[in-house]
Tab-separated table of C-alpha atoms in Angstrom:
chain	number	residue	atom	x	y	z
A	8	UNK	CA	-33.178	-24.122	5.687
A	9	UNK	CA	-35.004	-25.173	8.919
A	10	UNK	CA	-34.479	-29.147	9.083
A	11	UNK	CA	-36.842	-31.161	11.186
A	12	UNK	CA	-34.181	-33.058	13.089
A	13	UNK	CA	-31.239	-31.854	15.322
A	14	UNK	CA	-28.642	-33.455	16.942
A	15	UNK	CA	-29.827	-34.816	20.409
A	16	UNK	CA	-33.572	-34.618	19.436
A	17	UNK	CA	-35.371	-37.508	19.766
A	18	UNK	CA	-37.723	-39.031	17.103
A	19	UNK	CA	-39.750	-41.516	15.985
A	20	UNK	CA	-38.246	-44.306	13.541
A	21	UNK	CA	-41.320	-44.995	11.351
A	22	UNK	CA	-40.412	-48.226	10.605
A	23	UNK	CA	-39.190	-50.018	13.655
A	24	UNK	CA	-41.606	-48.261	15.955
A	25	UNK	CA	-38.623	-47.401	18.658
A	26	UNK	CA	-37.183	-43.917	19.047
A	27	UNK	CA	-33.691	-43.120	18.323
A	28	UNK	CA	-31.635	-40.061	18.839
A	29	UNK	CA	-30.615	-37.853	15.869
A	30	UNK	CA	-26.788	-38.315	15.302
A	31	UNK	CA	-24.453	-35.924	16.353
A	32	UNK	CA	-21.659	-34.929	13.476
A	33	UNK	CA	-18.205	-36.973	14.114
A	34	UNK	CA	-14.767	-36.674	12.441
A	35	UNK	CA	-15.063	-40.143	11.620
A	36	UNK	CA	-16.346	-41.783	8.339
A	37	UNK	CA	-18.538	-44.018	10.178
A	38	UNK	CA	-22.211	-43.520	9.931
A	39	UNK	CA	-24.544	-43.706	12.842
A	40	UNK	CA	-26.479	-46.894	12.797
A	41	UNK	CA	-30.433	-47.751	13.192
A	42	UNK	CA	-30.868	-51.516	13.087
A	43	UNK	CA	-28.798	-52.986	10.445
A	44	UNK	CA	-28.828	-49.933	8.163
A	45	UNK	CA	-26.732	-46.577	8.370
A	46	UNK	CA	-28.747	-43.414	9.281
A	47	UNK	CA	-28.592	-39.865	8.312
A	48	UNK	CA	-30.823	-36.910	8.464
A	49	UNK	CA	-29.775	-35.717	5.041
A	50	UNK	CA	-28.582	-37.497	1.772
A	51	UNK	CA	-26.824	-35.100	-0.798
A	52	UNK	CA	-27.303	-36.247	-4.286
A	53	UNK	CA	-25.042	-34.500	-7.115
A	54	UNK	CA	-22.550	-34.708	-10.114
A	55	UNK	CA	-18.855	-34.491	-8.295
A	56	UNK	CA	-17.213	-32.781	-11.233
A	57	UNK	CA	-20.187	-30.036	-11.385
A	58	UNK	CA	-20.401	-28.658	-7.714
A	59	UNK	CA	-18.280	-30.996	-5.238
A	60	UNK	CA	-15.422	-28.535	-4.711
A	61	UNK	CA	-18.132	-25.461	-4.756
A	62	UNK	CA	-21.472	-25.424	-3.633
A	63	UNK	CA	-22.370	-28.571	-2.390
A	64	UNK	CA	-18.942	-28.934	-0.360
A	65	UNK	CA	-20.136	-25.750	1.441
A	66	UNK	CA	-23.784	-27.006	1.675
A	67	UNK	CA	-22.335	-30.478	3.222
A	68	UNK	CA	-20.086	-28.506	5.649
A	69	UNK	CA	-22.790	-26.317	6.894
A	70	UNK	CA	-25.427	-28.847	7.551
A	71	UNK	CA	-22.770	-30.554	9.592
A	72	UNK	CA	-21.753	-27.411	11.779
A	73	UNK	CA	-25.473	-27.228	12.895
A	74	UNK	CA	-25.276	-30.918	13.748
A	75	UNK	CA	-27.401	-32.502	10.714
A	76	UNK	CA	-25.623	-35.828	9.902
A	77	UNK	CA	-25.589	-35.912	6.190
A	78	UNK	CA	-24.223	-38.522	3.783
A	79	UNK	CA	-21.863	-37.368	0.835
A	80	UNK	CA	-20.050	-40.042	-1.497
A	81	UNK	CA	-16.856	-38.316	-1.143
A	82	UNK	CA	-16.767	-39.193	2.753
A	83	UNK	CA	-19.100	-41.992	3.435
A	84	UNK	CA	-18.894	-44.307	0.533
A	85	UNK	CA	-15.668	-45.996	-0.288
A	86	UNK	CA	-14.785	-46.890	-3.943
A	87	UNK	CA	-15.887	-50.267	-5.241
A	88	UNK	CA	-18.863	-50.528	-3.106
A	89	UNK	CA	-21.840	-51.534	-5.135
A	90	UNK	CA	-25.051	-49.593	-6.109
A	91	UNK	CA	-26.938	-51.877	-2.993
A	92	UNK	CA	-24.361	-50.106	-0.871
A	93	UNK	CA	-25.419	-46.706	-1.580
A	94	UNK	CA	-29.075	-47.791	-1.721
A	95	UNK	CA	-28.759	-48.501	2.237
A	96	UNK	CA	-27.425	-45.110	2.746
A	97	UNK	CA	-30.522	-43.672	0.782
A	98	UNK	CA	-32.841	-45.575	2.607
A	99	UNK	CA	-31.507	-44.839	5.954
A	100	UNK	CA	-31.679	-41.142	5.110
A	101	UNK	CA	-34.843	-38.842	6.323
A	102	UNK	CA	-34.159	-35.869	3.747
A	103	UNK	CA	-32.884	-36.163	0.089
A	104	UNK	CA	-31.202	-33.369	-1.273
A	105	UNK	CA	-30.451	-33.914	-5.054
A	106	UNK	CA	-28.222	-30.932	-6.368
A	107	UNK	CA	-29.201	-31.275	-9.961
A	108	UNK	CA	-26.837	-29.623	-12.264
A	109	UNK	CA	-26.150	-29.252	-15.897
A	110	UNK	CA	-23.826	-32.712	-16.042
A	111	UNK	CA	-26.192	-34.684	-13.524
A	112	UNK	CA	-28.334	-36.657	-15.964
A	113	UNK	CA	-24.948	-37.783	-17.434
A	114	UNK	CA	-24.002	-39.966	-14.675
A	115	UNK	CA	-26.338	-43.244	-14.199
A	116	UNK	CA	-25.138	-43.291	-10.835
A	117	UNK	CA	-27.120	-39.894	-9.918
A	118	UNK	CA	-30.052	-41.442	-12.111
A	119	UNK	CA	-30.136	-44.188	-10.132
A	120	UNK	CA	-29.793	-42.114	-6.862
A	121	UNK	CA	-32.789	-39.856	-7.805
A	122	UNK	CA	-34.915	-42.736	-8.581
A	123	UNK	CA	-34.328	-44.241	-5.512
A	124	UNK	CA	-34.605	-41.422	-3.378
A	125	UNK	CA	-38.350	-40.713	-5.247
A	126	UNK	CA	-39.364	-44.725	-4.624
A	127	UNK	CA	-38.504	-44.268	-0.943
A	128	UNK	CA	-41.326	-41.506	-0.657
A	129	UNK	CA	-39.396	-39.390	1.767
A	130	UNK	CA	-38.972	-35.595	1.638
A	131	UNK	CA	-37.043	-34.206	-1.276
A	132	UNK	CA	-35.821	-30.748	-1.156
A	133	UNK	CA	-34.221	-30.220	-4.816
A	134	UNK	CA	-31.644	-27.498	-5.568
A	135	UNK	CA	-31.645	-26.784	-9.623
A	136	UNK	CA	-28.064	-25.549	-9.638
A	137	UNK	CA	-27.610	-23.551	-12.983
A	138	UNK	CA	-30.539	-25.467	-14.784
A	139	UNK	CA	-34.247	-24.470	-15.167
A	140	UNK	CA	-36.841	-26.798	-13.209
A	141	UNK	CA	-38.601	-27.351	-16.683
A	142	UNK	CA	-35.473	-28.897	-18.268
A	143	UNK	CA	-35.612	-31.525	-15.425
A	144	UNK	CA	-39.308	-32.367	-15.941
A	145	UNK	CA	-39.113	-32.962	-19.478
A	146	UNK	CA	-35.594	-33.894	-19.819
A	147	UNK	CA	-35.210	-31.309	-22.518
A	148	UNK	CA	-31.745	-28.628	-22.429
A	149	UNK	CA	-28.692	-30.160	-21.261
A	150	UNK	CA	-30.411	-33.257	-19.771
A	151	UNK	CA	-31.660	-34.401	-23.565
A	152	UNK	CA	-28.442	-34.763	-24.899
A	153	UNK	CA	-27.517	-37.168	-21.816
A	154	UNK	CA	-30.623	-39.220	-22.114
A	155	UNK	CA	-29.881	-39.813	-25.877
A	156	UNK	CA	-26.592	-41.168	-24.924
A	157	UNK	CA	-28.201	-43.558	-22.214
A	158	UNK	CA	-30.776	-44.768	-24.775
A	159	UNK	CA	-27.700	-45.823	-27.070
A	160	UNK	CA	-25.935	-47.464	-24.475
A	161	UNK	CA	-26.288	-51.329	-24.472
A	162	UNK	CA	-25.729	-51.412	-20.836
A	163	UNK	CA	-29.174	-49.181	-20.178
A	164	UNK	CA	-32.490	-50.832	-20.708
A	165	UNK	CA	-35.785	-49.030	-22.087
A	166	UNK	CA	-37.207	-49.998	-18.469
A	167	UNK	CA	-34.493	-48.306	-16.463
A	168	UNK	CA	-34.603	-44.938	-18.956
A	169	UNK	CA	-38.200	-44.810	-17.869
A	170	UNK	CA	-37.972	-45.177	-14.363
A	171	UNK	CA	-35.045	-42.490	-14.529
A	172	UNK	CA	-37.454	-40.153	-16.941
A	173	UNK	CA	-40.283	-40.379	-14.295
A	174	UNK	CA	-38.380	-39.769	-11.174
A	175	UNK	CA	-36.686	-36.905	-12.992
A	176	UNK	CA	-40.324	-35.584	-13.893
A	177	UNK	CA	-41.543	-36.107	-10.247
A	178	UNK	CA	-38.522	-33.922	-8.869
A	179	UNK	CA	-38.931	-31.046	-11.619
A	180	UNK	CA	-42.448	-30.398	-10.311
A	181	UNK	CA	-41.192	-30.395	-6.464
A	182	UNK	CA	-41.112	-26.585	-5.669
A	183	UNK	CA	-37.193	-26.534	-4.917
A	184	UNK	CA	-34.430	-24.018	-4.708
A	185	UNK	CA	-33.211	-22.136	-7.762
A	186	UNK	CA	-29.614	-21.308	-8.027
A	187	UNK	CA	-27.303	-19.868	-10.416
A	188	UNK	CA	-23.705	-20.423	-10.854
A	189	UNK	CA	-22.197	-16.965	-10.512
A	190	UNK	CA	-19.117	-18.003	-8.629
A	191	UNK	CA	-17.916	-20.790	-10.168
A	192	UNK	CA	-19.349	-23.676	-8.373
């Protein structure tokens, strides 16, 4: 997968009108900065228990090895940080790669992330990991029960449900990569 920014390339920051250098991968967990916001080429969104130690972990390592600065919550987001902190990482990223797995919609965090990605209006490259894109679009199959649980949760409002469904519908319409879980993650 060819991505538009590589380490050392100059690109124009469309929000601030200045040139910034694409970040080199580093061993530290401190993200590169653009203004007051952390800056990443790619933001990975995934349900940890579904794909963290398998597919998503391998994807993250491959992106970093190719010099692509990549946000992944296991290394970049400290436990206890608020959703607003996570949103700043999303806003500071150029490309979003949601790894939509069977358990993705069980997580309100994942649903908030994907909604924010859609709202940002940047490039989204979805990976449909062992799920059918029509299930994502229609919140059917493995996603239907999760939305029924969310609807019965007093902490989830109707507006949240509507926004999450709209975001999933939009992402489900994008031609992404469909992968089957043949090797356990």
